[in-house]
XYZ file of C-alpha atoms in Angstrom:
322
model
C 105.958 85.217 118.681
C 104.006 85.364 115.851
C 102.362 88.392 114.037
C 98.473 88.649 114.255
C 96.854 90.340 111.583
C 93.349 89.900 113.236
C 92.315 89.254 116.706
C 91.403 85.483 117.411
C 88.576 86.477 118.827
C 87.748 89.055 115.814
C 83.826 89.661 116.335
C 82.668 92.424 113.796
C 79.229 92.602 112.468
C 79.373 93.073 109.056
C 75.638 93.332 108.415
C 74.357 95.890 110.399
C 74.423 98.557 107.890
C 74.361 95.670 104.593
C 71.590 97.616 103.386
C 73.758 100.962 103.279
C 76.609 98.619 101.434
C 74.702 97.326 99.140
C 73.008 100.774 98.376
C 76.874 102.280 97.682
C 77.482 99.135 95.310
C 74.574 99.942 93.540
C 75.239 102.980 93.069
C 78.764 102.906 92.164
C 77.512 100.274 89.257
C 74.951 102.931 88.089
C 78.074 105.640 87.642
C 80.488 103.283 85.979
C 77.521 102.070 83.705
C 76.586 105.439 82.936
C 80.194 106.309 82.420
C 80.567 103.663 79.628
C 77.254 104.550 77.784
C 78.319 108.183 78.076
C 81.732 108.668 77.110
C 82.803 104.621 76.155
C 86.187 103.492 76.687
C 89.599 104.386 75.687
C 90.034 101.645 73.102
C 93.769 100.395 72.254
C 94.866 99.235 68.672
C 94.040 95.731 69.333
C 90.315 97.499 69.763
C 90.447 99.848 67.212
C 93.063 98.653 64.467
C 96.114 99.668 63.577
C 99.288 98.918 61.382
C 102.129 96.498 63.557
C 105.801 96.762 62.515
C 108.154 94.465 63.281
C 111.778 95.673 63.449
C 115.355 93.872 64.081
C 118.637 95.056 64.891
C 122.242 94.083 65.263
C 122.294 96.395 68.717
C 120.254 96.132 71.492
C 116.950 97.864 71.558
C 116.193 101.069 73.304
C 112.564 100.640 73.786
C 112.697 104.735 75.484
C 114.655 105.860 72.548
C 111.839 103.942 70.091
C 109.296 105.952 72.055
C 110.845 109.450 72.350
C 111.403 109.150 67.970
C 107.535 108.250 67.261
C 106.510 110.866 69.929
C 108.406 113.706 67.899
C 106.048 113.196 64.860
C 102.517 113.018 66.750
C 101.544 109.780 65.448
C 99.124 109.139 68.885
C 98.532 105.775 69.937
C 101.957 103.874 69.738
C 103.388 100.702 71.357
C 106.287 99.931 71.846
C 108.076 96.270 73.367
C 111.180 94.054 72.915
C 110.432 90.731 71.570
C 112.541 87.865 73.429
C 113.050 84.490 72.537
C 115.492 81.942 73.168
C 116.316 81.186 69.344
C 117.452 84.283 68.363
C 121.021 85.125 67.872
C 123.547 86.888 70.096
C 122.966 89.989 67.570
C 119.513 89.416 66.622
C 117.177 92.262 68.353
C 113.554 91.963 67.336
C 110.469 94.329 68.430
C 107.164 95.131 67.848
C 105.804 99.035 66.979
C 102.045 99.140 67.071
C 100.706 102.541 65.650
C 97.238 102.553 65.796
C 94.636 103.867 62.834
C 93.586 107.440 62.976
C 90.101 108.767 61.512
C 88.625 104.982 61.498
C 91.042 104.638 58.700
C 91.820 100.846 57.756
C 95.329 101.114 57.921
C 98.468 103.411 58.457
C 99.033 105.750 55.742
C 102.053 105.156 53.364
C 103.695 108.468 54.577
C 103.134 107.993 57.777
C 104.885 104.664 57.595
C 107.822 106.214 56.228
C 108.237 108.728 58.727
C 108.178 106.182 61.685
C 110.821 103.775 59.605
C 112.963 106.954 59.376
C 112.624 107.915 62.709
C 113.850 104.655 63.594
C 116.711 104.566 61.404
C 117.950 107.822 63.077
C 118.429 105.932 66.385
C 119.181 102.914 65.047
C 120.815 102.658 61.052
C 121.010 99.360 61.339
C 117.733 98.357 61.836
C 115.396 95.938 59.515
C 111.768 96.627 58.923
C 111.103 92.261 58.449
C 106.720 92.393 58.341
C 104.756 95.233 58.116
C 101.094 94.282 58.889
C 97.472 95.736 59.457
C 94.399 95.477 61.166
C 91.679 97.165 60.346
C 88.779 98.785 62.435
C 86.047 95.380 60.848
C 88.314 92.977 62.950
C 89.153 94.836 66.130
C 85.302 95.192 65.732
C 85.430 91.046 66.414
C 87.620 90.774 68.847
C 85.316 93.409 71.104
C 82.492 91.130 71.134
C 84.991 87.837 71.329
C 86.025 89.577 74.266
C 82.875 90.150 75.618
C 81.302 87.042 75.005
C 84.638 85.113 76.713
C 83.957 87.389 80.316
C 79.957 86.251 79.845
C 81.119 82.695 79.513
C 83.524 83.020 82.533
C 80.480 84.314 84.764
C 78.138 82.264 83.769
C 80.201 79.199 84.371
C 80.762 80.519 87.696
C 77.381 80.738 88.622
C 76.840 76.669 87.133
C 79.757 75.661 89.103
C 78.808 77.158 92.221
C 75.348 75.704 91.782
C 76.223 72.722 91.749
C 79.071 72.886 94.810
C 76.640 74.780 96.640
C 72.885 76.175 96.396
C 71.532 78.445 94.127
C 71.316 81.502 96.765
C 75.201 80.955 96.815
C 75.186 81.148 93.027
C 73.212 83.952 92.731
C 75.497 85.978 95.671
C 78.689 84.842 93.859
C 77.394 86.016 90.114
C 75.909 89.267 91.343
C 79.393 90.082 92.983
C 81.358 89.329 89.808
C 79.319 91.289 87.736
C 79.524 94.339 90.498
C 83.156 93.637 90.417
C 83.811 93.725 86.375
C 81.558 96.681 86.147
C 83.346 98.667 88.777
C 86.575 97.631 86.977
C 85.114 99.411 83.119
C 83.677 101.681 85.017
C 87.110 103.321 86.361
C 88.580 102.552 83.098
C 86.085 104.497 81.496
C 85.974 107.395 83.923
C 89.729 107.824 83.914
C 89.837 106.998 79.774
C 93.399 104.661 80.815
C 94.174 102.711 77.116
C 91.643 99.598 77.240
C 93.024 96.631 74.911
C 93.186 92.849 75.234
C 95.672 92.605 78.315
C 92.675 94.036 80.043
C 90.436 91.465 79.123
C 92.660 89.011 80.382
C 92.667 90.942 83.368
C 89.072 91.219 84.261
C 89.314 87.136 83.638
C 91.631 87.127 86.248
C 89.656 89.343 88.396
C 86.994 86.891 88.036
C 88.991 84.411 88.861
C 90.620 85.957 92.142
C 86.645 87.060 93.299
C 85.437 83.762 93.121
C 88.343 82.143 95.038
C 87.589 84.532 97.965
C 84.240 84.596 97.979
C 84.127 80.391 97.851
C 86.006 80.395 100.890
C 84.115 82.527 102.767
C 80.980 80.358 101.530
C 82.698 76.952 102.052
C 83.025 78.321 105.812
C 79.563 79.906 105.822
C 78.472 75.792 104.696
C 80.218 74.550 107.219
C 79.340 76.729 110.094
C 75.290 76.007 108.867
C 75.682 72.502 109.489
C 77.553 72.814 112.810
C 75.111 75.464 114.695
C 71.677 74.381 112.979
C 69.523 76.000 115.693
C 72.040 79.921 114.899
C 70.531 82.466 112.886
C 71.927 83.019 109.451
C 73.283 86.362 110.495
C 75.271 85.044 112.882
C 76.385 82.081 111.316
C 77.504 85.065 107.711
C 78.938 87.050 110.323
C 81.165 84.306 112.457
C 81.953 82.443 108.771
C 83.706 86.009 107.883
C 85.397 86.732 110.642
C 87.048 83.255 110.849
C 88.605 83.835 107.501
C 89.510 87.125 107.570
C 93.073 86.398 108.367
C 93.409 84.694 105.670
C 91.339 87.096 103.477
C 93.778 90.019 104.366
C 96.965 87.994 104.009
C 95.831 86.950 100.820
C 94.919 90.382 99.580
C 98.115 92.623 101.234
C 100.092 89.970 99.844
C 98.615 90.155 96.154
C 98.715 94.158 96.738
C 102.709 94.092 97.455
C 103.356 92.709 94.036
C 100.875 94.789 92.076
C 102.238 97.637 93.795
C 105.587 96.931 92.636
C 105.056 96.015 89.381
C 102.606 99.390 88.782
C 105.555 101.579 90.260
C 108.755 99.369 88.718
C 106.619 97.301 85.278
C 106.817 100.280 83.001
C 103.916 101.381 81.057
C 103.629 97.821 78.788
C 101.928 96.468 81.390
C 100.874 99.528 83.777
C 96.936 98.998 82.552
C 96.845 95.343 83.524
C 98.644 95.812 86.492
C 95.780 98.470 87.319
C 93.059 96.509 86.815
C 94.246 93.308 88.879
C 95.146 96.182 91.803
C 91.649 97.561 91.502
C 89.889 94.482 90.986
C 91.844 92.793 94.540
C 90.694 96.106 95.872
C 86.673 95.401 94.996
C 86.712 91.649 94.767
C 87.804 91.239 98.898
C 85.406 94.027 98.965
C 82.748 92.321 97.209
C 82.661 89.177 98.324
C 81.830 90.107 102.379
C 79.415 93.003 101.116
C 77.983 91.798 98.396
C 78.244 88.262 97.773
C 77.694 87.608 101.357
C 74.954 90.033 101.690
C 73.027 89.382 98.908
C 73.034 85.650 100.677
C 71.697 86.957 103.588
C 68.612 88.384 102.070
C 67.863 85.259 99.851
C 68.408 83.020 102.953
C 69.451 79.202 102.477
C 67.754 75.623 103.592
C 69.049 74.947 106.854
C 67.751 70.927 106.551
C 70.886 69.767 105.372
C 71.520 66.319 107.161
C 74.844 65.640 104.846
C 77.846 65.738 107.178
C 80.100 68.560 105.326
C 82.703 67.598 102.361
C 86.325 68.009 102.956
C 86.715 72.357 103.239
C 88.517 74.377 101.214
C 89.215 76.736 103.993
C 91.241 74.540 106.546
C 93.848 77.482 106.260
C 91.346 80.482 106.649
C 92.869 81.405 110.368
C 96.101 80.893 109.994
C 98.189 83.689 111.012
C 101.119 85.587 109.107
């Protein structure tokens, strides 16, 4: 006996209330927009500069006991992680303390260096202070609009791509949903002010990533199923195309979820804001890419004279059961 996530004969209509979706996606774009014009985001040192010191140690290192020292003397925005790598030596403990810049200053003050070092040396005496080095608020300043420009070049290489597999009403539906999908995804970061640095970015390029795989399946069925019943309505062929993958759309996602999950409760906090963002961006990409991408299709329409028997599909596993 196998488990069923979905009904074979699943028959929802997703469209009769698209309008009403669409209305809530707008809106929820408006608030996180306004959110990051309003208030702006919680920037971390990679953002907003910082000094980086770079500690080793005969005995192990007690990343908790790192943390509870710098906490004592109020220095703010601090990270703390163990550096591993296979060349090091049986005694050879190495990791990285980021204090970031206070006051748009360029760098760490002198004393406040000291106190951290000493701090450290009261948990561990043996420990090595090997680089001490800064980056100021000019270069995080870069790396903002690197960062920026890298998610624009991800979208709008998704959009060429799906051009060219597809139409350009599947382009546009795709594009629109990643954009409502990274918005969303500042948006909470900015409402909730959780620490926004670099592993985020890489994030939301994942996020993209994950989107566009589920919405191209749902459109390589949605090709598929226009070609087969040339006479059906488009409605009907969006809403039959979804529910014929959506076993494998909510395997795909529950399964995803279980490890992002885990790693937000057991990860620790090093990795706690990426984890959130790929767990909310699962969350709004599935979401996005039946009632947005999907719906946004729908009111564009497509050319239904396409005499081309269909290309190998992508989807030959979208209704197989868990």
């Amino acid at each position: 006996m196998r488990l069923r996530l979905v009904k074979d004969d699943l028959n929802w209509d997703f469209f009769s209330k698209s309008i009403l979706w669409l209305g809530i996606s707008g809106v929820m774009v408006i608030v996180a927009l306004g959110s990051f014009f309003v208030q702006g985001l919680n920037y971390g040192i990679d953002f907003k500069g910082g000094t980086t010191i770079r500690t080793e140690s005969a005995q192990a290192v007690d990343v908790g006991a790192y943390r509870d020292a710098l906490a004592a003397l109020g220095l703010g925005d601090t990270v703390i992680s163990e550096v591993f790598d296979p060349n090091f030596r049986d005694d050879q403990h190495v990791a990285m303390v980021r204090i970031g810049a206070q006051d748009d200053a360029e760098a760490v003050s002198a004393e406040t260096l000291q106190a951290a070092e000493d701090a450290l040396k009261a948990v561990s005496p043996d420990i090595k202070f090997v680089s001490v080095e800064s980056v100021g608020p000019k270069v995080s300043g870069e790396l903002i609009q690197t960062a920026a420009v890298a998610v624009a070049l991800a979208i709008g290489a998704v959009l060429v791509y799906i051009w060219l597999r597809f139409e350009w009403q599947f382009a546009l539906g795709a594009v629109i949903a990643l954009i409502h999908d990274v918005a969303l995804t500042i948006g909470i970061f900015s409402e909730l002010q959780i620490k926004f640095d670099l592993a985020i970015i890489a994030a939301l390029l994942t996020i993209v990533g994950y989107s566009l795989n589920d919405t191209v399946v749902v459109f390589d069925r949605v090709r598929e199923n226009l070609i087969k019943y040339k006479t059906k309505d488009l409605k009907e062929v969006l809403n039959m195309s979804i529910n014929e993958t959506m076993s494998r759309t909510i395997m795909t996602s529950l399964t995803t979820l279980l490890a992002l999950i885990a790693l937000l409760v057991l990860g620790g906090d090093v990795i706690r804001g990426f984890v959130f963002a790929m767990t909310w961006g699962v969350i709004v990409g599935t979401y996005s890419s039946i009632f947005v991408a999907s719906a946004i299709l729908l009111r564009l329409g497509v050319k239904r004279d396409w005499s081309k028997p269909a290309d190998t599909p992508g989807t030959q596993f979208g209704d197989v059961d868990a």
